[in-house]
Structure formats: C-alpha cells, structure tokens
Tab-separated table of C-alpha atoms in Angstrom:
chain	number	residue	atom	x	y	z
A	30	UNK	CA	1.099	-4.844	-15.829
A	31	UNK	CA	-2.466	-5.226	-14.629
A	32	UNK	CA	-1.931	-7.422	-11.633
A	33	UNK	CA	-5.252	-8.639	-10.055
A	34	UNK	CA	-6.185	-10.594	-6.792
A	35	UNK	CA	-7.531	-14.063	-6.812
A	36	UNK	CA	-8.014	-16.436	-4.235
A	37	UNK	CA	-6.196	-19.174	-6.148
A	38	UNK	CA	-4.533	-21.183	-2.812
A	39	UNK	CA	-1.498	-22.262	-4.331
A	40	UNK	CA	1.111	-24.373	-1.798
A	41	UNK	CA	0.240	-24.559	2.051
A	42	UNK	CA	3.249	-25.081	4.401
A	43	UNK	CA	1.268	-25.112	7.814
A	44	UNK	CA	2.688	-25.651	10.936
A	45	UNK	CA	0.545	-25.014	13.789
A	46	UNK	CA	-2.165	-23.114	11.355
A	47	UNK	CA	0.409	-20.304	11.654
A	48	UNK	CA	2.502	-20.963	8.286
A	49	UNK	CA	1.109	-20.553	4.847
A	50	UNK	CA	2.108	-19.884	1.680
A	51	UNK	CA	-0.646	-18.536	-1.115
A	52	UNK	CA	-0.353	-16.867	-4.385
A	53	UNK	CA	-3.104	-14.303	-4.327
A	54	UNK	CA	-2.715	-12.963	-7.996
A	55	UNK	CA	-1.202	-13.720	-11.150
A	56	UNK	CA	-0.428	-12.706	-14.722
A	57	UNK	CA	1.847	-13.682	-17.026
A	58	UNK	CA	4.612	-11.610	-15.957
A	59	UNK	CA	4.184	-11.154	-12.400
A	60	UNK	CA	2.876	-13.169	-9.174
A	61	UNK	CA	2.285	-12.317	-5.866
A	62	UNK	CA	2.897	-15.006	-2.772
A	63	UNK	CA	1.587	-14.347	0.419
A	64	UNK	CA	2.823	-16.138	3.638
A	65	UNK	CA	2.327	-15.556	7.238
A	66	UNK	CA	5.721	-14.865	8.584
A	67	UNK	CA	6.263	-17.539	11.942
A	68	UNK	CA	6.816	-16.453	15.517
A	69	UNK	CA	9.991	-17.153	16.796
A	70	UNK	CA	8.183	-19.514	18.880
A	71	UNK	CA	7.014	-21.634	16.209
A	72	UNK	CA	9.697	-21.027	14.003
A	73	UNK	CA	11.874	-22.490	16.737
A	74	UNK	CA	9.014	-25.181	16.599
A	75	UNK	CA	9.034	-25.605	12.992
A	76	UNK	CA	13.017	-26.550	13.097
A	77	UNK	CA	12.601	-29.114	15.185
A	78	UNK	CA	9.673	-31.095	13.614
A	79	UNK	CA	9.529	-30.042	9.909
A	80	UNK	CA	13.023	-29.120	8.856
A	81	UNK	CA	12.152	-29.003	5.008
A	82	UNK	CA	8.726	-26.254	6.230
A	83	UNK	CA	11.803	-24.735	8.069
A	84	UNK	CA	13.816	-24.155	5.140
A	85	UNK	CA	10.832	-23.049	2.759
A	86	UNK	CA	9.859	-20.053	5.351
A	87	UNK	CA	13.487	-19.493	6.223
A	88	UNK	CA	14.666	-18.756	2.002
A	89	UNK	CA	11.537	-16.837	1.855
A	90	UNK	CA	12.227	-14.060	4.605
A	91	UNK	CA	15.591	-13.883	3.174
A	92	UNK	CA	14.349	-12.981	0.091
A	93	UNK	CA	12.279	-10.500	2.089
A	94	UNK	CA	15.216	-8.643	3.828
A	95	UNK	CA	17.402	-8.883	1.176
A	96	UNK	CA	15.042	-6.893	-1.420
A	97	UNK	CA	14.326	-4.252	1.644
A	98	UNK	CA	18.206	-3.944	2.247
A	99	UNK	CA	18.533	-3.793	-1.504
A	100	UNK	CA	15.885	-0.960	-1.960
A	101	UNK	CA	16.669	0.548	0.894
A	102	UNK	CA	20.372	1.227	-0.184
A	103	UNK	CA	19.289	2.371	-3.331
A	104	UNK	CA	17.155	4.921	-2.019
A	105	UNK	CA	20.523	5.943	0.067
A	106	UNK	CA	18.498	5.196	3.057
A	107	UNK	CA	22.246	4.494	5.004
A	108	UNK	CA	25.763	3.068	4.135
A	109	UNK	CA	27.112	-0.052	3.218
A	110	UNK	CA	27.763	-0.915	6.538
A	111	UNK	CA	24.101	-0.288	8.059
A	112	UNK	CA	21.221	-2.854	8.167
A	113	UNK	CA	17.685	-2.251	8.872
A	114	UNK	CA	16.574	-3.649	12.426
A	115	UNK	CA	13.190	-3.870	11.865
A	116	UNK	CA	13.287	-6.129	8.848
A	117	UNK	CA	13.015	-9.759	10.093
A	118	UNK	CA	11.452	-8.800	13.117
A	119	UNK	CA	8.972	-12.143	14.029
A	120	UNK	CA	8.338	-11.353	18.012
A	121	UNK	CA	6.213	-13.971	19.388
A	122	UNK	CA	2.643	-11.775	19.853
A	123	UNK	CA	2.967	-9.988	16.426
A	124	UNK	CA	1.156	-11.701	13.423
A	125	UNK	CA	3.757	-10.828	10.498
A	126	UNK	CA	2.125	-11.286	6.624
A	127	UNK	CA	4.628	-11.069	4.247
A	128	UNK	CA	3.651	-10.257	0.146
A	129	UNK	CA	6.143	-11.030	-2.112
A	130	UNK	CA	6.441	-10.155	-6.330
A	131	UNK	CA	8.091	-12.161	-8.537
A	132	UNK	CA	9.068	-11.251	-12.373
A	133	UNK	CA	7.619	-14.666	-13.971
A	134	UNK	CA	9.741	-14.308	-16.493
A	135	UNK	CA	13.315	-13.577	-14.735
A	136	UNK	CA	12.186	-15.853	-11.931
A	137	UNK	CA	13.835	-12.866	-9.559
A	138	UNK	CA	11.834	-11.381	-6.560
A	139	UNK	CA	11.401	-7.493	-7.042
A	140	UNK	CA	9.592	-6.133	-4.370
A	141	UNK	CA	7.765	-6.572	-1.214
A	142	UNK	CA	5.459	-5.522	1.844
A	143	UNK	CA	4.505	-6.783	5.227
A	144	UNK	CA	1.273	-6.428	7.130
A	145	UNK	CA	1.753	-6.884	10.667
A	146	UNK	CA	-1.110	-6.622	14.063
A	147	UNK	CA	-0.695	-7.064	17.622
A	148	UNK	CA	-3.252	-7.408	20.520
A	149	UNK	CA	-2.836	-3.805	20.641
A	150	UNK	CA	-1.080	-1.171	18.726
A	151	UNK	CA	1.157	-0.128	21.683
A	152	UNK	CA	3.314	-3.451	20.734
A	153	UNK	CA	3.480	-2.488	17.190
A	154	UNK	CA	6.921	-1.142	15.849
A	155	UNK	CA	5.159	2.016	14.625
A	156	UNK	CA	4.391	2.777	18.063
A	157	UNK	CA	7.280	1.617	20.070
A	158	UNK	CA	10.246	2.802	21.916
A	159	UNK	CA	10.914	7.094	20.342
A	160	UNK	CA	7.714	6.501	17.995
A	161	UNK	CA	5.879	7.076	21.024
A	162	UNK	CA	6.677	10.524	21.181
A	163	UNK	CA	5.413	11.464	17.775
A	164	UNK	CA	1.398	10.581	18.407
A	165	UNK	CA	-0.909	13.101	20.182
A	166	UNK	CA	-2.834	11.623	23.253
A	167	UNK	CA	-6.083	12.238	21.353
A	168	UNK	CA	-4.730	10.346	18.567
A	169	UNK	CA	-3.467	7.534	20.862
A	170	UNK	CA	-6.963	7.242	22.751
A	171	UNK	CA	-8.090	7.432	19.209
A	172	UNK	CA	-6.559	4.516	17.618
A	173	UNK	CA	-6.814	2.282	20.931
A	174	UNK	CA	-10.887	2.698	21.096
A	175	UNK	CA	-10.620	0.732	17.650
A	176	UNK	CA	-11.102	-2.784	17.095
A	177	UNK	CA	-7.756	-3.984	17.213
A	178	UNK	CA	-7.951	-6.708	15.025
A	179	UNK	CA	-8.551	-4.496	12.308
A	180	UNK	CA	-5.822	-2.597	12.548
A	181	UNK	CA	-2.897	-3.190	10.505
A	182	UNK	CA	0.986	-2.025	10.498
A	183	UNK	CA	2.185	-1.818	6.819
A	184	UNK	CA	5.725	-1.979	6.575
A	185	UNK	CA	8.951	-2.588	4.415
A	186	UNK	CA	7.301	-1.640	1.240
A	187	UNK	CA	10.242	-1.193	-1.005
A	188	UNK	CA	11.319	-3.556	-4.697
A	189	UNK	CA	14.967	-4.521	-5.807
A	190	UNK	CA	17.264	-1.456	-7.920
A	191	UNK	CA	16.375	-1.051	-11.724
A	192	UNK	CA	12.761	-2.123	-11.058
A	193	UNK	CA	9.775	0.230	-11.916
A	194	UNK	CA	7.856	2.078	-9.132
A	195	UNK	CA	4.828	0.730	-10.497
A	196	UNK	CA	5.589	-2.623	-9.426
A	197	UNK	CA	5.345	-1.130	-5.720
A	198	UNK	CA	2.360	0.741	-6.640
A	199	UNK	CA	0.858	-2.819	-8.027
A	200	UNK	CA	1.796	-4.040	-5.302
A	201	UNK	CA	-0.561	-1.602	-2.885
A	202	UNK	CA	-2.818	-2.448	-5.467
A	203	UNK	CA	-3.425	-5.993	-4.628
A	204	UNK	CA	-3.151	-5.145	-0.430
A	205	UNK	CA	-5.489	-2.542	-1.259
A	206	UNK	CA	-8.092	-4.726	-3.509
A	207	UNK	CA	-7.453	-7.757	-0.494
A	208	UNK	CA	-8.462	-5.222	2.263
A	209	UNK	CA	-12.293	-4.064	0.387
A	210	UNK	CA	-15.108	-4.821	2.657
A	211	UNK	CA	-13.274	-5.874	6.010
A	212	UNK	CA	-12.978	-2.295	7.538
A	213	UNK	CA	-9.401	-2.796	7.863
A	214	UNK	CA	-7.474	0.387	9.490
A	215	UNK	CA	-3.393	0.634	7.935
A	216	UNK	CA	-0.980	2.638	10.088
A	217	UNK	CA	2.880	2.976	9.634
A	218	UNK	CA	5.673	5.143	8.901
A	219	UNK	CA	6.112	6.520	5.158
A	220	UNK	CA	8.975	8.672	3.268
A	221	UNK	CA	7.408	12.020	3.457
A	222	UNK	CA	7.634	12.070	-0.441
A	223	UNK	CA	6.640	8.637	-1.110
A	224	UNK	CA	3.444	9.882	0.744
A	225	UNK	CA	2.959	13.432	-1.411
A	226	UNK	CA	3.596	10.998	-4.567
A	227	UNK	CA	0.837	8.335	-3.295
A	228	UNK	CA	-2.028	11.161	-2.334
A	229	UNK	CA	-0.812	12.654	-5.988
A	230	UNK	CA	-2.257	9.601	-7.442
A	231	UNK	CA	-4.478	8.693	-5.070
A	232	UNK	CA	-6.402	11.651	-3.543
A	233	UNK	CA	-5.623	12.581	-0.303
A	234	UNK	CA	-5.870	9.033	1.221
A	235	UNK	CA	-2.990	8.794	3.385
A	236	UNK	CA	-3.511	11.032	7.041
A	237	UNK	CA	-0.648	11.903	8.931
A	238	UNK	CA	-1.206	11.546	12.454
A	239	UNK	CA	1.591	12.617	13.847
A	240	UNK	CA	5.082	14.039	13.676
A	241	UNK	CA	7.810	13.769	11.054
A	242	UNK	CA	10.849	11.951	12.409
A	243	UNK	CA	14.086	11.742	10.644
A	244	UNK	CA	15.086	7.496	9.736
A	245	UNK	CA	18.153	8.328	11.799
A	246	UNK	CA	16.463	8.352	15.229
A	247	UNK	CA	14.109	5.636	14.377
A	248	UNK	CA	16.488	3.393	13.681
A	249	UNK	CA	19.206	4.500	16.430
A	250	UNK	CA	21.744	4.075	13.888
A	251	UNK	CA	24.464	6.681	12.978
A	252	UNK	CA	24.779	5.763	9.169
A	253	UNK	CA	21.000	6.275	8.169
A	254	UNK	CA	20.439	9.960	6.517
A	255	UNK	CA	19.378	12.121	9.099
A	256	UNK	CA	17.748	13.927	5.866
A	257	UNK	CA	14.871	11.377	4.930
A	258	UNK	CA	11.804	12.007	7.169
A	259	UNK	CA	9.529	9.554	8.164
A	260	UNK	CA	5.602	10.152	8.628
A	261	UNK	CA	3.077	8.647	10.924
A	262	UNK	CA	-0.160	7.798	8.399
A	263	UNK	CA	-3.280	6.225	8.843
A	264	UNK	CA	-4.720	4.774	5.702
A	265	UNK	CA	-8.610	3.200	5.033
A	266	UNK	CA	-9.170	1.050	2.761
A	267	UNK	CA	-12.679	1.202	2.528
A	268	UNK	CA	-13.462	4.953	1.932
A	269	UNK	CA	-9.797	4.955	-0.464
A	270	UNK	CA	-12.111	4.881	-3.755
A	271	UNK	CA	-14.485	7.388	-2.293
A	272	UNK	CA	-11.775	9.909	-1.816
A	273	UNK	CA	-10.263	9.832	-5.023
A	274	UNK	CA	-13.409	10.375	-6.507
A	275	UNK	CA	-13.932	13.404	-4.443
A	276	UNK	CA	-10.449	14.483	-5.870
A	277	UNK	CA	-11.505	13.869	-9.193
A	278	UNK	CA	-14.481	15.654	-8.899
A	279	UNK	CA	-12.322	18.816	-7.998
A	280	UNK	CA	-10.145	17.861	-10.471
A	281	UNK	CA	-12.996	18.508	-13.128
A	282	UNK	CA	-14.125	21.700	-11.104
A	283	UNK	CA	-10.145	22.894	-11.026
A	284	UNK	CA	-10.407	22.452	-14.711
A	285	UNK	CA	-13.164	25.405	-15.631
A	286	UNK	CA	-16.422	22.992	-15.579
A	287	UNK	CA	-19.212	25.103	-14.640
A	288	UNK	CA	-20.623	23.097	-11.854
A	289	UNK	CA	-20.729	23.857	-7.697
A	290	UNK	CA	-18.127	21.030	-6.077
A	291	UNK	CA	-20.199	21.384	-3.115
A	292	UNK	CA	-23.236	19.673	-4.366
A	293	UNK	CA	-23.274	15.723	-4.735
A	294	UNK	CA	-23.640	15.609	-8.231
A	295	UNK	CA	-22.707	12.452	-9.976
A	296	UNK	CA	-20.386	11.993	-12.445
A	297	UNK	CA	-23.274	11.555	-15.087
A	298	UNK	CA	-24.554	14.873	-14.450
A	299	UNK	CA	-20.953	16.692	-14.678
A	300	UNK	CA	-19.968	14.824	-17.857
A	301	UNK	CA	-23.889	14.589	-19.101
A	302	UNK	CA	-23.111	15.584	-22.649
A	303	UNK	CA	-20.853	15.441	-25.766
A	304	UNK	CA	-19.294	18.751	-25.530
A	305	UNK	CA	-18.375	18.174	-22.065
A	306	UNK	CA	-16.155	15.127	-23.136
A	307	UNK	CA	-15.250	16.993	-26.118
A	308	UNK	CA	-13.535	19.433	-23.762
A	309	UNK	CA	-12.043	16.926	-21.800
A	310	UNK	CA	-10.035	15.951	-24.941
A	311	UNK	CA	-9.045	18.896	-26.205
A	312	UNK	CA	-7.649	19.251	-22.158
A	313	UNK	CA	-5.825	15.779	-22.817
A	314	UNK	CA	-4.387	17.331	-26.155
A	315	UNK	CA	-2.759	20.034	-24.187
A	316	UNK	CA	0.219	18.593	-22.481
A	317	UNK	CA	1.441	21.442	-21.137
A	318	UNK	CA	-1.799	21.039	-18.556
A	319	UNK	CA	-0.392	20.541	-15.063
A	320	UNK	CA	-4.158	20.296	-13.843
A	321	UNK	CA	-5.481	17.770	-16.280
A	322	UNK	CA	-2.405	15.892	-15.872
A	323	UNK	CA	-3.486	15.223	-11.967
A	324	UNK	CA	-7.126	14.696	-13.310
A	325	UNK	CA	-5.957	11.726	-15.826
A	326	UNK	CA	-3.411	10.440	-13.560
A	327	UNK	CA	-5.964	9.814	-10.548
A	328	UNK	CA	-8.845	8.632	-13.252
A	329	UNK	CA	-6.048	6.265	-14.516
A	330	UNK	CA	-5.174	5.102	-11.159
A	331	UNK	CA	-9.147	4.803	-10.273
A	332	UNK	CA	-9.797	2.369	-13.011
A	333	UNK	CA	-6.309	-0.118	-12.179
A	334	UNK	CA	-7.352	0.401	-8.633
A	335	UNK	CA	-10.795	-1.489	-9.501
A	336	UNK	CA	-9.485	-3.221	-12.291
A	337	UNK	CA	-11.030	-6.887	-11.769
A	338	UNK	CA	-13.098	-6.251	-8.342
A	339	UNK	CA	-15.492	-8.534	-8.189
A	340	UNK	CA	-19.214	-7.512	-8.153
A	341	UNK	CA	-19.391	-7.360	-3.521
A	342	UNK	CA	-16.374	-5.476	-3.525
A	343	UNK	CA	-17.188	-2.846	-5.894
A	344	UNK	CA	-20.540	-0.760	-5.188
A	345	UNK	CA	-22.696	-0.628	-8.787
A	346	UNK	CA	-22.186	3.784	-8.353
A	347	UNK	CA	-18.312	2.986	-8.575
A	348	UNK	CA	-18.838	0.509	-11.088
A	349	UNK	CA	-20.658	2.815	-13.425
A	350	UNK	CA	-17.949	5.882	-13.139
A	351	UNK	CA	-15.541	3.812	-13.702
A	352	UNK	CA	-17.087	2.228	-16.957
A	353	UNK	CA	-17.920	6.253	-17.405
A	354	UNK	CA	-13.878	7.177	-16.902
A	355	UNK	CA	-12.963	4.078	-19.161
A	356	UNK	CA	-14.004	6.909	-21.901
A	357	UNK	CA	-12.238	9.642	-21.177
C-alpha cells in the first residue's frame, strides 16, 4: 500500500485556529485526513456561528466512533448493547487530533487513531480515574518531569471489519513518520497482544510502564470481556528506528553470523561480503526458519517505516542500511 506523509494542506475549516482539516498523505488507493477534534467549548461555538463548519466536524467524529465501535465489536471487545465511553470524548483542556483512512477507491473510511495532550498528563484518560492505580510513583514523577507538550495520548486505534491489519499498521506508519525530529513522547493503553505483535515487527519499541488491567474495569461496564487486558506503554518516536536496528542486528547474530552483538559494528561490516548475503538467501529459501522469518519481517518493516522520509528526518547511517536491506 505504501502510504507516505506529505504536507499537502488540503481543506481548512478553522474556527478559532482550533478546527482544521488536512490530508497528510496520499496514494492512489488510500488517504489520510487529519483534523483537530473541537472542544466542547468551541464546538458549542462553532454551532452557533458556522453551522455548515459545524456539520463538517460533526460527520467527521461520527465517522470516527462509528469505525472504533465497529472494530471494537469485531474484536469482541463487548456486546451489542455496550458503547465505548471514551470515544468522542472532546473535554474543554484536552487537544484531540483525529487521523482518519479512507479506501479512495470505495470512498468508505476504514480505520482510525487519535492523538490527544493536556497541560499535564494527570488529565489525560490514560491516567484518570482506576488508571491511576496501575503507574508506579517513580514512573508518575517520571513522566510529569517531562515537557508536557510533548507528550502525547494515542488512542482508538482500530479500522472497520474485513479490512487488513496493515491498514492500521500504515496507519502508525504515517503518526510515526509525522512525529521524526520533534521528541514527541506517546503513552496509552494497548491490547496486550496487539503490543507483542507491534514489538514483533518493530523491535522492542513499545515499554510497558505499568500494570495490565482487564477493558472491563477501565471502562466500568459489565458487557466488555473481562478477558482482554489492557497495557500501560510508553512509545518514542525518535529512537523507534534505532531499536529495530538493534533487533535486527541480533536478528543476524540469532542467525549463526560470526560476529560479537556487543560491539557497534555497522551493518557494512556484518554483511561486508558476498557470501555473507549469499547465506542470507539460502536463510530466506528456508521457510521453515522461525528466526529469519523475524529478521525479514523487521528489515521489511524498517524499509516501509522510512519509505519516503525526507533527507532531515532520516540520518544518512539509516539511510545507507536501509538502501543496504533494500538487497536482502
């Protein structure tokens, strides 16, 4: 699918310099819109001077809680009967940004995501009301002694029934690509396997900092699955590329190459000659090779993960592995 950021500013629907509407990458099968999600102060604003702004922002966080209420029942997150509280949250001191993906070619929205950051993380939903019991003091006193305004909840990440994972994994893509370079801190709650599947791919980015707690007593409500866990993570942005590499670089050491993982070789040294890559085929030949299967899937997932950077956001060391990768 190969979706890639770009600062293309597409439709603004302002009010107040709080509403806006963007679509930050494109291809010709999907798009992604961006669009800061209102206050209920100046949404209540926005419905009494602009109705037709009103009615733009409105249909858009409908499509926003309908695709997490879809997803979320297909997951068999909680009955028919159940609805997500957290969904269409817009509280008044809470910046909301809302990402949406549309198939260009069905016109349908599949999936989405929301960033959302507070004057402090204390009035973020990750860290309200029973969440607070999950975090360590150290971790607490940890994340407060950070600049604020770089840290971001991620939340509702989910796409519509019958529509590939990779569409959700695109979509972390483009948040991911968007966040380069601003030292950006993402905190939340995850499905304890959606997190083992995204540190499969990605190296052990995503830290738990704190403990598991079941959707049912996050959301208070007696028809979610007391059986799905959630997780407390902390992701950055800016040392995500660093730590896959690492993980690659084990990968190649899990793999029999004669080299000490310790020492901060480069990837030119390790795969320095023609037998080297030579072995690295015959490993891709095997398919019975649980190991090389991580390696390729995390080299795969290096080189979408940079795939159209442009030249500040991607070091020239990265750049060269992954032109190196591109030949594996």
């Amino acid at each position: 699918m190969g979706l890639t950021v770009e600062k293309s500013s597409n439709t603004s629907i302002n009010a107040e310099g709080i509403v806006s509407q963007e679509t930050i990458c494109s291809n010709p099968d999907y798009s992604i819109i961006r669009f800061y999600s209102p206050s209920t102060l100046s949404l209540n604003t926005m419905q009494s001077v602009d109705h037709e702004k009103f009615e733009i922002v409105s249909e858009l966080e409908k499509y926003v809680s309908n695709i997490v209420i879809d997803g979320y029942r297909n997951h068999n997150f909680f009955g028919e009967a159940s609805h997500p509280k957290s969904v269409n949250s817009a509280e008044e001191d809470i910046t909301i940004v809302r990402y949406l993906i549309k198939n260009n070619n069905s016109g349908q929205y599949v999936s989405t995501v929301s960033k959302m950051q507070a004057k402090s993380i204390n009035e973020l939903p990750a860290f309200s009301g029973i969440m607070k019991n999950v975090y360590s003091d150290d971790t607490l006193k940890l994340l407060s002694s950070l600049d604020q305004n770089k840290i971001w909840e991620i939340s509702s990440l989910t796409n519509v029934p019958n529509t590939s994972d990779l569409v959700t994994l695109e979509t972390v893509k483009s948040l991911f690509q968007e966040a380069l370079g601003n030292n950006e801190v993402w905190v939340g709650r995850i499905v304890e396997g959606t997190m083992n599947a995204f540190n499969y791919f990605l190296g052990p980015n995503i830290k738990t900092i704190g403990e598991k707690i079941s959707i049912k007593e996050v959301e208070e409500d007696p028809d979610f699955d007391s059986e799905i866990f959630l997780v407390p993570f902390m992701f950055e942005p800016d040392r995500g590329l660093d730590i896959l590499l690492d993980s690659i670089k084990k990968g190649l050491y899990d793999l029999g190459f004669d080299f000490d993982v310790n020492d901060n070789l480069s990837f030119q040294q390790i795969l320095s000659n023609n037998l080297t890559l030579e072995k690295l085929q015959l490993l891709k030949n095997n398919k019975n090779n649980g190991e090389f299967k991580k390696f390729s899937t995390q080299v795969y997932f290096f080189s979408s993960f940079t795939e159209g950077l442009s030249s500040n956001k991607l070091r020239d060391d990265l750049s060269i592995f992954r032109d190196l990768f591109m030949k594996i």
